Amino acid sequence: MTATTTPPTTLDGERTDLLAELAAARSALTTTVRGLGDEQAGERPTASALCLGGLIKHVAAIEEGWLRFVLEGPSALRYDLPDGVTWADLAAGTAREIPQWAIDNQNNFHMLPGETLAGILQRYEQVAVRSEEIITALPDLSATHPLPEAPWNEPGAAHSVRRVLMHVIAETAQHAGHADIIRESLDGQKSS
C-alpha cells in the first residue's frame, strides 16, 4: 500500500472524526508546555522519569512509526535483537548489547543536550502534517498489515489503518494526561 493515490475531494465522516480526535489529543498534549522554557520542559518533577519535552518527543515518534507502518507494513516497526541477545535478556536488563531501537525509545523520553522545546514542537507539527496527508490519501481505512514480531504483539495479529489511528489517538491522550500531572507539579499550572 502506498500514499501515492489521489486524495478524495472531501473526507468521509469517519476519517474527519478520527483526524479531529487526533488533533484534539495533540492539542491537549502541546497545551501543557505553553509558556515554558527549555529547562522547565526537561525537568522531571514527579517520581516518574518523564518530562514534558520527552513526552512530546515520544508521542511524535510513536505517531511517525505507526504511520510508517500504515504505508510499509511490519518492516516499518522492526524490533531486531543483536546476535545472542534474547527478549528475556533485554527484559531482565542482562543483555550484553542493547539494540539501537531500544536506546532510541529511551532517548525519546528525555530532552537531550542541544534539544529545544521549540525544535521538539516543530518536529511534532511536521509529523502531524505528514500523518494527515497519509490518512487523507489512503483509499481504505480497513487496509491491514500484520504486526511485527515482538513479545508485546500477539503472534499473527494484524492492525487496520483504522485501528492504528485509534491506537495513536489513545496513546496521545494518555500521555496528555501524564503531561497535565507533570505541568501541575512543575509550577501549579493546569493546561486547560
PDB file of N, CA, C and O in Angstrom, residues 131-168:
ATOM      1  N   SER A 131       1.145  12.882   8.874  1.00  0.00           N
ATOM      2  CA  SER A 131       0.114  11.899   9.222  1.00  0.00           C
ATOM      3  C   SER A 131      -1.208  12.236   8.542  1.00  0.00           C
ATOM      4  O   SER A 131      -1.871  11.354   7.980  1.00  0.00           O
ATOM      5  N   GLU A 132      -1.579  13.489   8.587  1.00  0.00           N
ATOM      6  CA  GLU A 132      -2.848  13.892   7.965  1.00  0.00           C
ATOM      7  C   GLU A 132      -2.803  13.715   6.448  1.00  0.00           C
ATOM      8  O   GLU A 132      -3.797  13.318   5.839  1.00  0.00           O
ATOM      9  N   GLU A 133      -1.649  13.982   5.834  1.00  0.00           N
ATOM     10  CA  GLU A 133      -1.508  13.748   4.394  1.00  0.00           C
ATOM     11  C   GLU A 133      -1.712  12.266   4.081  1.00  0.00           C
ATOM     12  O   GLU A 133      -2.414  11.914   3.123  1.00  0.00           O
ATOM     13  N   ILE A 134      -1.092  11.409   4.874  1.00  0.00           N
ATOM     14  CA  ILE A 134      -1.199   9.964   4.646  1.00  0.00           C
ATOM     15  C   ILE A 134      -2.643   9.507   4.798  1.00  0.00           C
ATOM     16  O   ILE A 134      -3.182   8.813   3.932  1.00  0.00           O
ATOM     17  N   ILE A 135      -3.273   9.883   5.896  1.00  0.00           N
ATOM     18  CA  ILE A 135      -4.643   9.432   6.167  1.00  0.00           C
ATOM     19  C   ILE A 135      -5.612   9.967   5.118  1.00  0.00           C
ATOM     20  O   ILE A 135      -6.537   9.274   4.690  1.00  0.00           O
ATOM     21  N   THR A 136      -5.403  11.181   4.679  1.00  0.00           N
ATOM     22  CA  THR A 136      -6.266  11.770   3.650  1.00  0.00           C
ATOM     23  C   THR A 136      -6.131  11.028   2.326  1.00  0.00           C
ATOM     24  O   THR A 136      -7.114  10.831   1.616  1.00  0.00           O
ATOM     25  N   ALA A 137      -4.927  10.579   2.002  1.00  0.00           N
ATOM     26  CA  ALA A 137      -4.665   9.960   0.703  1.00  0.00           C
ATOM     27  C   ALA A 137      -5.025   8.476   0.633  1.00  0.00           C
ATOM     28  O   ALA A 137      -5.216   7.948  -0.457  1.00  0.00           O
ATOM     29  N   LEU A 138      -5.105   7.807   1.766  1.00  0.00           N
ATOM     30  CA  LEU A 138      -5.365   6.369   1.727  1.00  0.00           C
ATOM     31  C   LEU A 138      -6.775   6.069   1.228  1.00  0.00           C
ATOM     32  O   LEU A 138      -7.737   6.687   1.679  1.00  0.00           O
ATOM     33  N   PRO A 139      -6.902   5.101   0.353  1.00  0.00           N
ATOM     34  CA  PRO A 139      -8.223   4.793  -0.179  1.00  0.00           C
ATOM     35  C   PRO A 139      -9.125   4.034   0.793  1.00  0.00           C
ATOM     36  O   PRO A 139     -10.344   4.089   0.669  1.00  0.00           O
ATOM     37  N   ASP A 140      -8.534   3.335   1.791  1.00  0.00           N
ATOM     38  CA  ASP A 140      -9.360   2.467   2.634  1.00  0.00           C
ATOM     39  C   ASP A 140      -8.783   2.363   4.046  1.00  0.00           C
ATOM     40  O   ASP A 140      -7.650   1.897   4.217  1.00  0.00           O
ATOM     41  N   LEU A 141      -9.548   2.777   5.036  1.00  0.00           N
ATOM     42  CA  LEU A 141      -9.100   2.669   6.427  1.00  0.00           C
ATOM     43  C   LEU A 141      -9.121   1.228   6.935  1.00  0.00           C
ATOM     44  O   LEU A 141      -8.601   0.949   8.005  1.00  0.00           O
ATOM     45  N   SER A 142      -9.689   0.334   6.162  1.00  0.00           N
ATOM     46  CA  SER A 142      -9.717  -1.075   6.547  1.00  0.00           C
ATOM     47  C   SER A 142      -8.485  -1.842   6.080  1.00  0.00           C
ATOM     48  O   SER A 142      -8.310  -3.008   6.442  1.00  0.00           O
ATOM     49  N   ALA A 143      -7.628  -1.210   5.282  1.00  0.00           N
ATOM     50  CA  ALA A 143      -6.400  -1.869   4.826  1.00  0.00           C
ATOM     51  C   ALA A 143      -5.607  -2.324   6.052  1.00  0.00           C
ATOM     52  O   ALA A 143      -5.506  -1.612   7.038  1.00  0.00           O
ATOM     53  N   THR A 144      -5.067  -3.535   5.983  1.00  0.00           N
ATOM     54  CA  THR A 144      -4.471  -4.184   7.149  1.00  0.00           C
ATOM     55  C   THR A 144      -3.071  -4.691   6.853  1.00  0.00           C
ATOM     56  O   THR A 144      -2.782  -5.129   5.744  1.00  0.00           O
ATOM     57  N   HIS A 145      -2.216  -4.632   7.891  1.00  0.00           N
ATOM     58  CA  HIS A 145      -0.877  -5.209   7.838  1.00  0.00           C
ATOM     59  C   HIS A 145      -0.682  -6.092   9.069  1.00  0.00           C
ATOM     60  O   HIS A 145      -1.191  -5.767  10.149  1.00  0.00           O
ATOM     61  N   PRO A 146       0.109  -7.154   8.939  1.00  0.00           N
ATOM     62  CA  PRO A 146       0.452  -7.946  10.128  1.00  0.00           C
ATOM     63  C   PRO A 146       1.373  -7.130  11.036  1.00  0.00           C
ATOM     64  O   PRO A 146       2.182  -6.332  10.554  1.00  0.00           O
ATOM     65  N   LEU A 147       1.235  -7.323  12.335  1.00  0.00           N
ATOM     66  CA  LEU A 147       2.123  -6.656  13.286  1.00  0.00           C
ATOM     67  C   LEU A 147       3.491  -7.330  13.266  1.00  0.00           C
ATOM     68  O   LEU A 147       3.600  -8.525  13.005  1.00  0.00           O
ATOM     69  N   PRO A 148       4.546  -6.570  13.548  1.00  0.00           N
ATOM     70  CA  PRO A 148       5.879  -7.178  13.598  1.00  0.00           C
ATOM     71  C   PRO A 148       5.995  -8.125  14.786  1.00  0.00           C
ATOM     72  O   PRO A 148       5.243  -8.007  15.763  1.00  0.00           O
ATOM     73  N   GLU A 149       6.929  -9.045  14.683  1.00  0.00           N
ATOM     74  CA  GLU A 149       7.159  -9.968  15.794  1.00  0.00           C
ATOM     75  C   GLU A 149       7.796  -9.218  16.954  1.00  0.00           C
ATOM     76  O   GLU A 149       8.818  -8.557  16.785  1.00  0.00           O
ATOM     77  N   ALA A 150       7.161  -9.296  18.099  1.00  0.00           N
ATOM     78  CA  ALA A 150       7.658  -8.702  19.345  1.00  0.00           C
ATOM     79  C   ALA A 150       6.835  -9.315  20.478  1.00  0.00           C
ATOM     80  O   ALA A 150       5.680  -9.683  20.264  1.00  0.00           O
ATOM     81  N   PRO A 151       7.403  -9.421  21.664  1.00  0.00           N
ATOM     82  CA  PRO A 151       6.672 -10.068  22.762  1.00  0.00           C
ATOM     83  C   PRO A 151       5.367  -9.378  23.134  1.00  0.00           C
ATOM     84  O   PRO A 151       4.477 -10.004  23.687  1.00  0.00           O
ATOM     85  N   TRP A 152       5.228  -8.094  22.850  1.00  0.00           N
ATOM     86  CA  TRP A 152       4.001  -7.378  23.209  1.00  0.00           C
ATOM     87  C   TRP A 152       2.933  -7.474  22.131  1.00  0.00           C
ATOM     88  O   TRP A 152       1.822  -7.022  22.335  1.00  0.00           O
ATOM     89  N   ASN A 153       3.259  -8.069  20.972  1.00  0.00           N
ATOM     90  CA  ASN A 153       2.279  -8.281  19.911  1.00  0.00           C
ATOM     91  C   ASN A 153       1.867  -9.750  19.886  1.00  0.00           C
ATOM     92  O   ASN A 153       2.714 -10.637  19.901  1.00  0.00           O
ATOM     93  N   GLU A 154       0.575  -9.969  19.823  1.00  0.00           N
ATOM     94  CA  GLU A 154       0.061 -11.339  19.724  1.00  0.00           C
ATOM     95  C   GLU A 154       0.521 -11.938  18.399  1.00  0.00           C
ATOM     96  O   GLU A 154       0.405 -11.294  17.345  1.00  0.00           O
ATOM     97  N   PRO A 155       1.084 -13.156  18.419  1.00  0.00           N
ATOM     98  CA  PRO A 155       1.538 -13.768  17.163  1.00  0.00           C
ATOM     99  C   PRO A 155       0.408 -13.834  16.138  1.00  0.00           C
ATOM    100  O   PRO A 155      -0.717 -14.204  16.454  1.00  0.00           O
ATOM    101  N   GLY A 156       0.718 -13.399  14.937  1.00  0.00           N
ATOM    102  CA  GLY A 156      -0.252 -13.439  13.850  1.00  0.00           C
ATOM    103  C   GLY A 156      -1.244 -12.287  13.837  1.00  0.00           C
ATOM    104  O   GLY A 156      -2.097 -12.223  12.960  1.00  0.00           O
ATOM    105  N   ALA A 157      -1.153 -11.367  14.793  1.00  0.00           N
ATOM    106  CA  ALA A 157      -2.093 -10.243  14.849  1.00  0.00           C
ATOM    107  C   ALA A 157      -1.830  -9.261  13.718  1.00  0.00           C
ATOM    108  O   ALA A 157      -0.714  -9.168  13.189  1.00  0.00           O
ATOM    109  N   ALA A 158      -2.867  -8.539  13.344  1.00  0.00           N
ATOM    110  CA  ALA A 158      -2.774  -7.523  12.298  1.00  0.00           C
ATOM    111  C   ALA A 158      -3.564  -6.296  12.753  1.00  0.00           C
ATOM    112  O   ALA A 158      -4.456  -6.400  13.595  1.00  0.00           O
ATOM    113  N   HIS A 159      -3.191  -5.140  12.202  1.00  0.00           N
ATOM    114  CA  HIS A 159      -3.909  -3.895  12.502  1.00  0.00           C
ATOM    115  C   HIS A 159      -4.318  -3.228  11.199  1.00  0.00           C
ATOM    116  O   HIS A 159      -3.516  -3.134  10.256  1.00  0.00           O
ATOM    117  N   SER A 160      -5.537  -2.733  11.195  1.00  0.00           N
ATOM    118  CA  SER A 160      -6.007  -1.919  10.076  1.00  0.00           C
ATOM    119  C   SER A 160      -5.543  -0.483  10.291  1.00  0.00           C
ATOM    120  O   SER A 160      -5.126  -0.100  11.395  1.00  0.00           O
ATOM    121  N   VAL A 161      -5.640   0.320   9.256  1.00  0.00           N
ATOM    122  CA  VAL A 161      -5.333   1.741   9.379  1.00  0.00           C
ATOM    123  C   VAL A 161      -6.215   2.353  10.460  1.00  0.00           C
ATOM    124  O   VAL A 161      -5.750   3.144  11.291  1.00  0.00           O
ATOM    125  N   ARG A 162      -7.482   1.989  10.451  1.00  0.00           N
ATOM    126  CA  ARG A 162      -8.431   2.494  11.458  1.00  0.00           C
ATOM    127  C   ARG A 162      -7.940   2.186  12.867  1.00  0.00           C
ATOM    128  O   ARG A 162      -7.920   3.054  13.737  1.00  0.00           O
ATOM    129  N   ARG A 163      -7.517   0.958  13.097  1.00  0.00           N
ATOM    130  CA  ARG A 163      -7.052   0.570  14.431  1.00  0.00           C
ATOM    131  C   ARG A 163      -5.757   1.291  14.797  1.00  0.00           C
ATOM    132  O   ARG A 163      -5.557   1.665  15.947  1.00  0.00           O
ATOM    133  N   VAL A 164      -4.887   1.494  13.841  1.00  0.00           N
ATOM    134  CA  VAL A 164      -3.659   2.259  14.080  1.00  0.00           C
ATOM    135  C   VAL A 164      -4.021   3.671  14.527  1.00  0.00           C
ATOM    136  O   VAL A 164      -3.470   4.189  15.503  1.00  0.00           O
ATOM    137  N   LEU A 165      -4.957   4.301  13.834  1.00  0.00           N
ATOM    138  CA  LEU A 165      -5.365   5.655  14.211  1.00  0.00           C
ATOM    139  C   LEU A 165      -5.951   5.686  15.618  1.00  0.00           C
ATOM    140  O   LEU A 165      -5.646   6.591  16.402  1.00  0.00           O
ATOM    141  N   MET A 166      -6.775   4.716  15.948  1.00  0.00           N
ATOM    142  CA  MET A 166      -7.344   4.676  17.301  1.00  0.00           C
ATOM    143  C   MET A 166      -6.242   4.487  18.339  1.00  0.00           C
ATOM    144  O   MET A 166      -6.285   5.092  19.414  1.00  0.00           O
ATOM    145  N   HIS A 167      -5.242   3.671  18.018  1.00  0.00           N
ATOM    146  CA  HIS A 167      -4.116   3.475  18.935  1.00  0.00           C
ATOM    147  C   HIS A 167      -3.328   4.767  19.127  1.00  0.00           C
ATOM    148  O   HIS A 167      -2.979   5.123  20.262  1.00  0.00           O
ATOM    149  N   VAL A 168      -3.055   5.473  18.047  1.00  0.00           N
ATOM    150  CA  VAL A 168      -2.298   6.730  18.136  1.00  0.00           C
ATOM    151  C   VAL A 168      -3.094   7.769  18.935  1.00  0.00           C
ATOM    152  O   VAL A 168      -2.521   8.491  19.759  1.00  0.00           O
TER     153      VAL A 168
END
